[in-house]
GROMACS .gro file of C-alpha atoms in nm:
model
  478
    1MET     CA    1  -3.654   0.112  -1.143
    2ILE     CA    2  -3.452  -0.041  -1.426
    3PHE     CA    3  -3.116  -0.062  -1.248
    4PRO     CA    4  -3.225  -0.293  -0.961
    5ARG     CA    5  -3.399  -0.523  -1.206
    6ILE     CA    6  -3.080  -0.548  -1.410
    7LEU     CA    7  -2.881  -0.655  -1.106
    8CYS     CA    8  -3.151  -0.888  -0.969
    9PRO     CA    9  -3.335  -1.036  -1.268
   10PRO     CA   10  -3.585  -1.318  -1.213
   11LEU     CA   11  -3.442  -1.662  -1.274
   12SER     CA   12  -3.595  -1.864  -1.553
   13SER     CA   13  -3.513  -2.162  -1.767
   14LYS     CA   14  -3.409  -1.931  -2.051
   15THR     CA   15  -3.124  -1.768  -1.862
   16ILE     CA   16  -2.889  -2.067  -1.876
   17MET     CA   17  -2.783  -2.237  -2.197
   18VAL     CA   18  -2.724  -2.604  -2.122
   19LYS     CA   19  -2.529  -2.821  -2.363
   20ALA     CA   20  -2.607  -3.186  -2.415
   21GLU     CA   21  -2.256  -3.290  -2.313
   22ASP     CA   22  -2.308  -3.120  -1.975
   23LEU     CA   23  -2.616  -3.328  -1.900
   24SER     CA   24  -2.447  -3.666  -1.937
   25VAL     CA   25  -2.233  -3.690  -1.627
   26ASP     CA   26  -2.089  -4.014  -1.496
   27PRO     CA   27  -2.129  -4.003  -1.116
   28SER     CA   28  -1.801  -4.191  -1.067
   29THR     CA   29  -1.600  -3.918  -1.244
   30ALA     CA   30  -1.812  -3.615  -1.156
   31ALA     CA   31  -1.583  -3.515  -0.866
   32ASP     CA   32  -1.282  -3.499  -1.100
   33LYS     CA   33  -1.451  -3.329  -1.393
   34TYR     CA   34  -1.661  -3.074  -1.207
   35ARG     CA   35  -1.619  -2.830  -0.922
   36SER     CA   36  -1.884  -2.697  -0.686
   37LEU     CA   37  -1.988  -2.338  -0.625
   38SER     CA   38  -1.832  -2.350  -0.280
   39ASN     CA   39  -1.499  -2.452  -0.437
   40ILE     CA   40  -1.512  -2.150  -0.670
   41VAL     CA   41  -1.595  -1.905  -0.391
   42TRP     CA   42  -1.342  -2.054  -0.149
   43SER     CA   43  -1.052  -2.043  -0.398
   44CYS     CA   44  -1.126  -1.678  -0.479
   45LEU     CA   45  -1.168  -1.567  -0.118
   46ALA     CA   46  -0.858  -1.757   0.000
   47THR     CA   47  -0.645  -1.601  -0.273
   48LEU     CA   48  -0.787  -1.254  -0.212
   49ILE     CA   49  -0.747  -1.258   0.168
   50LEU     CA   50  -0.401  -1.416   0.171
   51CYS     CA   51  -0.262  -1.183  -0.097
   52SER     CA   52  -0.404  -0.874   0.069
   53TRP     CA   53  -0.288  -0.962   0.420
   54VAL     CA   54   0.069  -1.054   0.322
   55SER     CA   55   0.120  -0.756   0.087
   56LEU     CA   56   0.050  -0.503   0.366
   57HIS     CA   57   0.357  -0.346   0.529
   58PRO     CA   58   0.230  -0.112   0.805
   59ASN     CA   59   0.428   0.162   0.975
   60VAL     CA   60   0.576   0.120   1.322
   61PRO     CA   61   0.306   0.150   1.592
   62ARG     CA   62   0.324   0.354   1.911
   63PRO     CA   63   0.582   0.217   2.157
   64VAL     CA   64   0.439   0.100   2.487
   65ASP     CA   65   0.623  -0.048   2.785
   66GLU     CA   66   0.413  -0.361   2.814
   67GLY     CA   67   0.592  -0.466   3.131
   68LYS     CA   68   0.407  -0.195   3.323
   69LEU     CA   69   0.061  -0.295   3.197
   70THR     CA   70  -0.185  -0.517   3.375
   71LYS     CA   71  -0.322  -0.820   3.194
   72TRP     CA   72  -0.643  -0.633   3.111
   73GLN     CA   73  -0.454  -0.327   2.986
   74TRP     CA   74  -0.226  -0.554   2.783
   75CYS     CA   75  -0.528  -0.718   2.613
   76ILE     CA   76  -0.685  -0.381   2.536
   77HIS     CA   77  -0.355  -0.253   2.397
   78LYS     CA   78  -0.306  -0.557   2.173
   79LEU     CA   79  -0.665  -0.540   2.046
   80HIS     CA   80  -0.640  -0.169   1.970
   81ALA     CA   81  -0.308  -0.216   1.789
   82PHE     CA   82  -0.448  -0.508   1.588
   83LEU     CA   83  -0.757  -0.314   1.479
   84LYS     CA   84  -0.576   0.012   1.401
   85ASP     CA   85  -0.257  -0.117   1.240
   86GLY     CA   86  -0.384  -0.446   1.099
   87VAL     CA   87  -0.756  -0.461   1.032
   88LEU     CA   88  -0.800  -0.098   0.919
   89PRO     CA   89  -0.535  -0.109   0.641
   90PHE     CA   90  -0.656  -0.457   0.541
   91VAL     CA   91  -1.019  -0.346   0.503
   92LEU     CA   92  -0.908  -0.035   0.315
   93LEU     CA   93  -0.699  -0.253   0.082
   94LEU     CA   94  -1.009  -0.461   0.004
   95VAL     CA   95  -1.239  -0.162  -0.043
   96ALA     CA   96  -1.001   0.089  -0.207
   97PRO     CA   97  -0.682  -0.095  -0.311
   98GLU     CA   98  -0.574   0.186  -0.543
   99TRP     CA   99  -0.561   0.431  -0.250
  100VAL     CA  100  -0.329   0.197  -0.060
  101LEU     CA  101  -0.125   0.167  -0.380
  102MET     CA  102  -0.091   0.547  -0.387
  103TRP     CA  103   0.035   0.540  -0.028
  104ALA     CA  104   0.294   0.273  -0.113
  105LEU     CA  105   0.410   0.463  -0.422
  106ARG     CA  106   0.454   0.787  -0.225
  107GLN     CA  107   0.653   0.606   0.041
  108ARG     CA  108   0.872   0.435  -0.218
  109LEU     CA  109   0.942   0.765  -0.395
  110VAL     CA  110   1.041   0.930  -0.066
  111VAL     CA  111   1.276   0.638  -0.004
  112GLU     CA  112   1.434   0.685  -0.347
  113TYR     CA  113   1.476   1.055  -0.268
  114LEU     CA  114   1.657   0.973   0.058
  115ILE     CA  115   1.887   0.727  -0.119
  116ARG     CA  116   1.984   0.994  -0.371
  117LYS     CA  117   2.035   1.253  -0.097
  118ARG     CA  118   2.251   1.039   0.135
  119ARG     CA  119   2.520   0.821  -0.012
  120GLY     CA  120   2.559   0.480   0.144
  121LEU     CA  121   2.199   0.465   0.266
  122THR     CA  122   2.037   0.137   0.165
  123ARG     CA  123   1.675   0.110   0.059
  124LYS     CA  124   1.595  -0.100   0.367
  125HIS     CA  125   1.740   0.166   0.599
  126ALA     CA  126   1.551   0.441   0.416
  127PHE     CA  127   1.223   0.252   0.452
  128PHE     CA  128   1.296   0.199   0.821
  129ILE     CA  129   1.346   0.575   0.868
  130VAL     CA  130   1.033   0.672   0.676
  131MET     CA  131   0.806   0.422   0.853
  132GLY     CA  132   0.892   0.561   1.197
  133GLY     CA  133   1.164   0.315   1.293
  134PHE     CA  134   1.341   0.566   1.520
  135HIS     CA  135   1.164   0.712   1.823
  136LYS     CA  136   1.295   0.976   2.062
  137PHE     CA  137   1.291   0.872   2.427
  138THR     CA  138   1.365   1.047   2.756
  139ARG     CA  139   1.568   0.863   3.015
  140VAL     CA  140   1.426   0.780   3.354
  141GLU     CA  141   1.637   0.948   3.620
  142THR     CA  142   1.677   0.644   3.845
  143SER     CA  143   1.989   0.445   3.774
  144ILE     CA  144   2.238   0.212   3.932
  145SER     CA  145   2.574   0.378   3.982
  146THR     CA  146   2.893   0.184   3.916
  147PRO     CA  147   3.249   0.253   4.027
  148SER     CA  148   3.427   0.484   3.787
  149LEU     CA  149   3.716   0.339   3.588
  150SER     CA  150   4.072   0.454   3.637
  151GLU     CA  151   4.076   0.590   3.283
  152PRO     CA  152   3.724   0.708   3.197
  153ALA     CA  153   3.618   0.693   2.836
  154PRO     CA  154   3.570   1.024   2.652
  155TYR     CA  155   3.206   0.933   2.594
  156ASN     CA  156   2.956   0.681   2.717
  157LEU     CA  157   2.840   0.409   2.477
  158VAL     CA  158   2.473   0.334   2.542
  159PRO     CA  159   2.333   0.027   2.364
  160PHE     CA  160   1.965   0.039   2.274
  161ASP     CA  161   1.788  -0.224   2.070
  162GLY     CA  162   2.108  -0.341   1.909
  163VAL     CA  163   2.232   0.004   1.807
  164ILE     CA  164   2.516   0.187   1.981
  165ARG     CA  165   2.482   0.564   2.006
  166LEU     CA  166   2.732   0.823   2.121
  167ASP     CA  167   2.587   0.974   2.436
  168GLU     CA  168   2.666   1.331   2.535
  169GLU     CA  169   2.666   1.248   2.905
  170LYS     CA  170   2.999   1.153   3.059
  171SER     CA  171   2.862   0.957   3.357
  172SER     CA  172   2.896   0.580   3.349
  173THR     CA  173   2.571   0.419   3.457
  174ILE     CA  174   2.415   0.079   3.404
  175LYS     CA  175   2.037   0.068   3.388
  176ASN     CA  176   1.817  -0.235   3.433
  177ASP     CA  177   1.556  -0.328   3.170
  178GLU     CA  178   1.264  -0.152   3.339
  179GLU     CA  179   1.458   0.169   3.395
  180ALA     CA  180   1.629   0.168   3.056
  181TYR     CA  181   1.301   0.166   2.862
  182GLY     CA  182   1.248   0.537   2.927
  183GLU     CA  183   0.957   0.759   2.838
  184PRO     CA  184   0.859   0.783   2.466
  185ASP     CA  185   0.847   1.140   2.335
  186HIS     CA  186   0.776   1.137   1.961
  187PRO     CA  187   0.882   0.964   1.639
  188LEU     CA  188   1.180   1.100   1.451
  189ASP     CA  189   1.108   1.200   1.092
  190ARG     CA  190   1.360   1.184   0.812
  191PHE     CA  191   1.485   1.537   0.886
  192ASP     CA  192   1.565   1.459   1.250
  193VAL     CA  193   1.725   1.123   1.173
  194CYS     CA  194   1.949   1.274   0.905
  195GLN     CA  195   2.050   1.553   1.144
  196LEU     CA  196   2.140   1.305   1.419
  197LEU     CA  197   2.341   1.100   1.170
  198ASP     CA  198   2.529   1.409   1.055
  199ASP     CA  199   2.605   1.508   1.417
  200GLY     CA  200   2.733   1.160   1.502
  201LEU     CA  201   2.465   1.105   1.766
  202LEU     CA  202   2.306   0.813   1.588
  203GLU     CA  203   2.442   0.506   1.418
  204LEU     CA  204   2.230   0.308   1.177
  205PRO     CA  205   2.177  -0.057   1.271
  206PRO     CA  206   2.305  -0.328   1.038
  207LYS     CA  207   2.058  -0.472   0.791
  208SER     CA  208   2.059  -0.801   0.980
  209GLU     CA  209   1.912  -0.634   1.290
  210ILE     CA  210   1.639  -0.466   1.085
  211ASP     CA  211   1.561  -0.805   0.931
  212ASP     CA  212   1.542  -0.944   1.284
  213LYS     CA  213   1.280  -0.683   1.376
  214SER     CA  214   1.082  -0.759   1.061
  215LYS     CA  215   0.816  -1.028   1.093
  216ASN     CA  216   0.858  -1.174   0.745
  217ASN     CA  217   0.731  -1.530   0.769
  218TRP     CA  218   0.868  -1.732   0.480
  219ILE     CA  219   0.619  -2.014   0.542
  220VAL     CA  220   0.324  -1.776   0.498
  221LYS     CA  221   0.489  -1.610   0.199
  222SER     CA  222   0.550  -1.945   0.032
  223LEU     CA  223   0.190  -2.046   0.098
  224VAL     CA  224   0.061  -1.723  -0.055
  225LEU     CA  225   0.294  -1.757  -0.352
  226LEU     CA  226   0.179  -2.112  -0.422
  227GLN     CA  227  -0.188  -2.020  -0.383
  228THR     CA  228  -0.156  -1.717  -0.614
  229LEU     CA  229   0.046  -1.911  -0.871
  230TRP     CA  230  -0.210  -2.193  -0.871
  231PHE     CA  231  -0.497  -1.948  -0.910
  232VAL     CA  232  -0.332  -1.769  -1.205
  233VAL     CA  233  -0.236  -2.096  -1.372
  234GLN     CA  234  -0.585  -2.243  -1.344
  235CYS     CA  235  -0.740  -1.921  -1.481
  236ILE     CA  236  -0.506  -1.932  -1.782
  237ALA     CA  237  -0.572  -2.302  -1.830
  238ARG     CA  238  -0.950  -2.252  -1.823
  239LYS     CA  239  -0.925  -1.988  -2.095
  240MET     CA  240  -0.702  -2.211  -2.307
  241GLU     CA  241  -0.941  -2.507  -2.268
  242GLY     CA  242  -1.241  -2.292  -2.356
  243PHE     CA  243  -1.402  -2.322  -2.012
  244VAL     CA  244  -1.594  -2.034  -1.860
  245LEU     CA  245  -1.404  -1.810  -1.618
  246THR     CA  246  -1.649  -1.675  -1.362
  247GLU     CA  247  -1.670  -1.301  -1.301
  248LEU     CA  248  -1.561  -1.351  -0.939
  249GLU     CA  249  -1.244  -1.520  -1.061
  250VAL     CA  250  -1.177  -1.231  -1.299
  251VAL     CA  251  -1.216  -0.978  -1.015
  252THR     CA  252  -0.989  -1.187  -0.790
  253LEU     CA  253  -0.729  -1.204  -1.068
  254GLY     CA  254  -0.729  -0.823  -1.082
  255TYR     CA  255  -0.682  -0.801  -0.705
  256ALA     CA  256  -0.397  -1.055  -0.721
  257PHE     CA  257  -0.218  -0.847  -0.985
  258LEU     CA  258  -0.259  -0.528  -0.782
  259ASN     CA  259  -0.131  -0.696  -0.464
  260LEU     CA  260   0.167  -0.829  -0.657
  261VAL     CA  261   0.256  -0.474  -0.763
  262LEU     CA  262   0.206  -0.353  -0.406
  263TYR     CA  263   0.436  -0.623  -0.273
  264ALA     CA  264   0.703  -0.532  -0.530
  265ILE     CA  265   0.691  -0.165  -0.425
  266TRP     CA  266   0.737  -0.259  -0.057
  267TRP     CA  267   0.987  -0.536  -0.128
  268ASP     CA  268   1.260  -0.380   0.089
  269LYS     CA  269   1.029  -0.243   0.359
  270PRO     CA  270   1.044  -0.426   0.694
  271GLN     CA  271   0.712  -0.589   0.771
  272ASN     CA  272   0.516  -0.573   1.098
  273VAL     CA  273   0.787  -0.407   1.306
  274LYS     CA  274   0.630  -0.377   1.652
  275ARG     CA  275   0.893  -0.173   1.836
  276PRO     CA  276   1.098   0.123   1.709
  277ILE     CA  277   1.460   0.183   1.795
  278ARG     CA  278   1.479   0.405   2.102
  279VAL     CA  279   1.694   0.714   2.064
  280PHE     CA  280   1.805   0.879   2.389
  281CYS     CA  281   1.923   1.227   2.308
  282GLY     CA  282   1.888   1.580   2.436
  283GLU     CA  283   1.695   1.860   2.278
  284LEU     CA  284   1.679   1.844   1.901
  285LEU     CA  285   1.784   2.130   1.680
  286ASP     CA  286   1.527   2.380   1.562
  287ARG     CA  287   1.285   2.262   1.296
  288THR     CA  288   1.373   2.290   0.930
  289ASP     CA  289   1.162   2.504   0.697
  290GLU     CA  290   0.965   2.202   0.581
  291GLN     CA  291   0.906   2.092   0.940
  292TRP     CA  292   0.781   2.440   1.033
  293MET     CA  293   0.544   2.435   0.735
  294SER     CA  294   0.411   2.095   0.844
  295LYS     CA  295   0.361   2.221   1.201
  296GLN     CA  296   0.176   2.533   1.083
  297GLY     CA  297  -0.036   2.326   0.846
  298MET     CA  298  -0.123   2.084   1.127
  299GLU     CA  299  -0.239   2.370   1.347
  300THR     CA  300  -0.442   2.557   1.086
  301VAL     CA  301  -0.591   2.292   0.854
  302GLY     CA  302  -0.964   2.232   0.886
  303TRP     CA  303  -1.142   1.900   0.878
  304SER     CA  304  -1.270   1.953   0.523
  305ASP     CA  305  -0.923   2.034   0.388
  306GLU     CA  306  -0.780   1.742   0.583
  307LEU     CA  307  -1.036   1.508   0.426
  308ILE     CA  308  -0.954   1.631   0.075
  309ASP     CA  309  -0.580   1.602   0.140
  310SER     CA  310  -0.629   1.246   0.269
  311VAL     CA  311  -0.810   1.148  -0.050
  312LEU     CA  312  -0.547   1.312  -0.272
  313GLY     CA  313  -0.256   1.177  -0.066
  314THR     CA  314  -0.114   1.517   0.037
  315GLN     CA  315  -0.192   1.482   0.409
  316ASP     CA  316   0.175   1.439   0.505
  317HIS     CA  317   0.235   1.812   0.462
  318HIS     CA  318   0.008   1.865   0.765
  319VAL     CA  319   0.182   1.608   0.987
  320ASP     CA  320   0.441   1.721   1.243
  321LEU     CA  321   0.587   1.409   1.405
  322ARG     CA  322   0.740   1.613   1.688
  323SER     CA  323   0.385   1.690   1.802
  324MET     CA  324   0.267   1.328   1.788
  325LYS     CA  325   0.317   1.013   1.993
  326GLN     CA  326   0.332   0.773   1.699
  327THR     CA  327   0.378   0.765   1.324
  328PRO     CA  328   0.038   0.790   1.149
  329THR     CA  329  -0.087   0.468   0.993
  330PHE     CA  330  -0.074   0.600   0.636
  331TYR     CA  331   0.228   0.828   0.674
  332SER     CA  332   0.454   0.818   0.370
  333GLY     CA  333   0.747   1.026   0.493
  334ASN     CA  334   0.643   1.384   0.407
  335PRO     CA  335   0.739   1.394   0.036
  336PRO     CA  336   0.980   1.677  -0.045
  337ARG     CA  337   0.806   1.985  -0.180
  338LYS     CA  338   1.088   2.090  -0.415
  339TRP     CA  339   1.155   1.752  -0.578
  340SER     CA  340   0.944   1.645  -0.874
  341LEU     CA  341   0.927   1.366  -1.131
  342VAL     CA  342   0.836   1.445  -1.492
  343THR     CA  343   0.742   1.799  -1.379
  344LEU     CA  344   0.493   1.662  -1.121
  345PRO     CA  345   0.517   1.662  -0.739
  346ILE     CA  346   0.563   1.319  -0.584
  347GLU     CA  347   0.201   1.301  -0.463
  348TYR     CA  348   0.055   1.364  -0.809
  349PHE     CA  349   0.308   1.140  -0.983
  350ALA     CA  350   0.206   0.859  -0.746
  351MET     CA  351  -0.158   0.933  -0.828
  352MET     CA  352  -0.087   0.907  -1.201
  353MET     CA  353   0.101   0.581  -1.163
  354ALA     CA  354  -0.178   0.436  -0.947
  355ALA     CA  355  -0.426   0.534  -1.219
  356LEU     CA  356  -0.211   0.358  -1.480
  357ILE     CA  357  -0.194   0.039  -1.272
  358GLY     CA  358  -0.569   0.068  -1.206
  359GLY     CA  359  -0.622   0.082  -1.581
  360MET     CA  360  -0.425  -0.241  -1.614
  361VAL     CA  361  -0.654  -0.398  -1.354
  362GLY     CA  362  -0.947  -0.281  -1.561
  363GLY     CA  363  -0.790  -0.444  -1.864
  364ILE     CA  364  -0.788  -0.777  -1.679
  365HIS     CA  365  -1.167  -0.749  -1.652
  366PHE     CA  366  -1.185  -0.775  -2.031
  367LEU     CA  367  -1.133  -1.150  -1.978
  368GLY     CA  368  -1.506  -1.158  -1.903
  369TRP     CA  369  -1.601  -0.964  -2.216
  370SER     CA  370  -1.758  -1.266  -2.388
  371SER     CA  371  -1.854  -1.469  -2.083
  372PRO     CA  372  -2.210  -1.605  -2.069
  373PHE     CA  373  -2.427  -1.382  -1.849
  374PRO     CA  374  -2.780  -1.455  -1.727
  375THR     CA  375  -2.910  -1.157  -1.927
  376HIS     CA  376  -2.782  -0.938  -2.208
  377LYS     CA  377  -2.822  -0.628  -1.992
  378MET     CA  378  -2.581  -0.770  -1.735
  379LEU     CA  379  -2.332  -0.841  -2.013
  380ILE     CA  380  -2.354  -0.477  -2.127
  381LEU     CA  381  -2.309  -0.359  -1.768
  382TRP     CA  382  -1.994  -0.571  -1.728
  383ARG     CA  383  -1.847  -0.437  -2.050
  384CYS     CA  384  -1.924  -0.078  -1.949
  385GLY     CA  385  -1.763  -0.133  -1.607
  386SER     CA  386  -1.450  -0.279  -1.767
  387VAL     CA  387  -1.420   0.012  -2.009
  388LEU     CA  388  -1.469   0.269  -1.730
  389MET     CA  389  -1.196   0.111  -1.516
  390THR     CA  390  -0.953   0.095  -1.806
  391ALA     CA  391  -1.028   0.454  -1.908
  392ALA     CA  392  -0.895   0.573  -1.570
  393ALA     CA  393  -0.543   0.528  -1.707
  394LEU     CA  394  -0.610   0.769  -1.996
  395PRO     CA  395  -0.479   1.085  -1.818
  396THR     CA  396  -0.149   0.912  -1.737
  397VAL     CA  397  -0.109   0.789  -2.094
  398LEU     CA  398  -0.180   1.137  -2.229
  399LEU     CA  399   0.071   1.288  -1.986
  400PHE     CA  400   0.356   1.065  -2.102
  401VAL     CA  401   0.259   1.123  -2.465
  402ALA     CA  402   0.252   1.500  -2.410
  403LEU     CA  403   0.600   1.518  -2.252
  404PRO     CA  404   0.791   1.476  -2.583
  405PHE     CA  405   0.554   1.728  -2.744
  406TRP     CA  406   0.624   1.971  -2.460
  407ALA     CA  407   1.000   1.931  -2.513
  408PHE     CA  408   0.947   1.996  -2.885
  409VAL     CA  409   0.755   2.316  -2.810
  410GLU     CA  410   1.044   2.448  -2.601
  411ARG     CA  411   1.279   2.417  -2.901
  412VAL     CA  412   1.068   2.580  -3.173
  413ASN     CA  413   1.100   2.946  -3.271
  414ALA     CA  414   0.916   3.218  -3.082
  415PHE     CA  415   0.644   3.271  -3.345
  416VAL     CA  416   0.540   2.903  -3.362
  417LYS     CA  417   0.562   2.876  -2.984
  418THR     CA  418   0.330   3.173  -2.942
  419ILE     CA  419   0.072   3.014  -3.172
  420LEU     CA  420   0.092   2.684  -2.982
  421ASP     CA  421   0.065   2.864  -2.648
  422TRP     CA  422  -0.262   3.026  -2.755
  423THR     CA  423  -0.422   2.731  -2.937
  424ILE     CA  424  -0.318   2.369  -2.880
  425ILE     CA  425  -0.166   2.392  -2.533
  426PRO     CA  426  -0.468   2.558  -2.359
  427ILE     CA  427  -0.703   2.305  -2.519
  428GLY     CA  428  -0.476   2.018  -2.415
  429VAL     CA  429  -0.453   2.145  -2.058
  430LEU     CA  430  -0.832   2.181  -2.042
  431VAL     CA  431  -0.890   1.829  -2.175
  432PHE     CA  432  -0.626   1.684  -1.943
  433SER     CA  433  -0.775   1.859  -1.638
  434LEU     CA  434  -1.123   1.737  -1.729
  435LEU     CA  435  -1.001   1.380  -1.768
  436CYS     CA  436  -0.816   1.395  -1.435
  437PHE     CA  437  -1.139   1.511  -1.269
  438LEU     CA  438  -1.359   1.244  -1.430
  439ALA     CA  439  -1.115   0.950  -1.412
  440PRO     CA  440  -1.164   0.871  -1.039
  441PHE     CA  441  -1.543   0.876  -1.071
  442ALA     CA  442  -1.526   0.653  -1.379
  443TYR     CA  443  -1.298   0.406  -1.204
  444ILE     CA  444  -1.508   0.388  -0.888
  445THR     CA  445  -1.825   0.339  -1.095
  446GLY     CA  446  -1.665   0.061  -1.296
  447ARG     CA  447  -1.530  -0.104  -0.980
  448VAL     CA  448  -1.871  -0.104  -0.810
  449ILE     CA  449  -2.047  -0.243  -1.118
  450THR     CA  450  -1.801  -0.529  -1.168
  451LEU     CA  451  -1.799  -0.621  -0.799
  452MET     CA  452  -2.180  -0.635  -0.781
  453LEU     CA  453  -2.203  -0.841  -1.097
  454ALA     CA  454  -1.928  -1.077  -0.979
  455PHE     CA  455  -2.141  -1.185  -0.682
  456ARG     CA  456  -2.477  -1.153  -0.858
  457THR     CA  457  -2.385  -1.393  -1.137
  458LEU     CA  458  -2.292  -1.668  -0.889
  459ALA     CA  459  -2.662  -1.753  -0.867
  460SER     CA  460  -2.688  -1.820  -1.242
  461LEU     CA  461  -2.357  -1.964  -1.355
  462SER     CA  462  -2.334  -2.153  -1.681
  463PRO     CA  463  -2.281  -2.531  -1.642
  464ASN     CA  464  -1.955  -2.487  -1.833
  465ALA     CA  465  -1.825  -2.274  -1.544
  466PHE     CA  466  -1.834  -2.581  -1.318
  467ARG     CA  467  -1.608  -2.783  -1.549
  468SER     CA  468  -1.279  -2.856  -1.375
  469ILE     CA  469  -0.929  -2.900  -1.514
  470ARG     CA  470  -0.801  -3.218  -1.355
  471TRP     CA  471  -0.426  -3.156  -1.368
  472THR     CA  472  -0.454  -2.829  -1.171
  473ASN     CA  473  -0.584  -3.026  -0.872
  474PHE     CA  474  -0.237  -3.182  -0.833
  475PHE     CA  475  -0.084  -2.836  -0.792
  476PRO     CA  476  -0.039  -2.741  -0.421
  477HIS     CA  477  -0.312  -2.499  -0.317
  478ILE     CA  478  -0.567  -2.430  -0.045
   0.00000   0.00000   0.00000
C-alpha cells in the first residue's frame, strides 16, 4: 500500500523547512505581510467557480408556455431547467473541462462552415441557428377574426418574437398572447433553417434582437474579469518575488486559462437564451441525406455505441432534431460529414485541438516543478502528473509536423514513394495511433494526480507560501 501512504504521509517536524525570518513576525504587520489558509482557498475557489460559470454558453432549452402552468408546475419546471441546462454543464466543466472544450470547438467549427456556405450570415446568427434558436410551432386553431380590408394583402405578415415571417395562409387574423403561443413541435436544425431561408419563409432577426435575448450581464463579466486578472497578476508577482505558489493556485491558474480559451471560442454565441424564436410553418420538405442518416442512426444505435460516441464527440450524427422536443444539451450542430480540416473530420480535429490546449494546461503545472512539498515522493508524483498532462498534446504536434512531410511524399517520384509507403509511413501511422490511444489515459492520470496533490498539500504548506504581496491587496478582487 505505497500509493495511499504517498498521498497521506504522516506529519512530522521534518516535513516543513522553516526559515528564521519566518519566525520573527511583528503582530502589528502580520495581517499585511501574511495571508491565511482560508484566504488561499477562497481566492482559488472564487476564481474557479466564477470563471467556469460565466464561460458556459448552453443551448436553447425546451420551450414551455409558462402561462399555463400552476405555481407548483412552474417551480418544478424552473428547477429541472436549472439542473439540466445549468448545473450539469457546470459540473462537467469542473470535472472534465477538456470534454466541454471539445464540444465548444465542434460548435465553433460548424458555425464557420455555415458562414462559408451562406454569404451574409454573421457568426452570431450562425451560433443562434446551431444552438437551437429556431423552433417549429403549430398554431392553435382558435383565433379572433377581424374585418377584411378592401384591398387584401397578397400574404399575411405574422410577427413572432420580433421576427416577421411570410405566412402561406391568406386569412387575416389577430391572435391574443395565449393563443399565439402555439404548440411546440421540434427544433429546427441548420438544414431546415437554411431551407426556410431559401424559400423565403423565414427572415433572420437583426443582431440587436439576438443580443436582447442573450443574458450577457456586463456587471458579472466585469467582476469575473477583475477577479481573474487579479489572480493571474498575484501568481506572477509571487513567482517574481520568490514566494511559494501553492499547488492549488497552480491548478486554478490552469483552469482559468482553459476557461479563457472556452470563452474566446464562444465569444459570439448568445448566452443563456431561454426561449427560441417560434416558427409557424406548414409541413417541412423531405429530409436531406444527412438528416436521413441521423434519423437512421438514432433508431439503430445501441447504448454502448452511444456512450462511445458521446466520449469521442460524434454523437451528433445520431441526433434527429425533427424527432425531439428540444435541442440536446451538448448538441454542436451535426458537423458536416464531407467537410474536413487538415484531412481530419471536424470531430477529430476538435479532439486534436483540445488535446493541444490540454497540453498547454499541463505546461502551466510546471510552475510547481520546484515547489517545496512535504515529501520527496509527492514532489516526484507532481512532476510525473505534469509531464503526463503535457504529453497529451504530443499526437497533435506530430500531426502538424507530419503534414509537410506528407505533402513532400506526394511530390516525390514513384520509386521513392513506394519505399516510403512500405517503411516510414506505416511505422508513423502505428506510432501516431498508439499515441492517440494512450494520450487520453495519460492526461486523465496526470489530472487526477495533480488535483489530489493540490488539496493534500494544503495541510503541510511551507511558511513561505503564506507570505503576502501587499500591493496586490489594493487591486479589486473578491
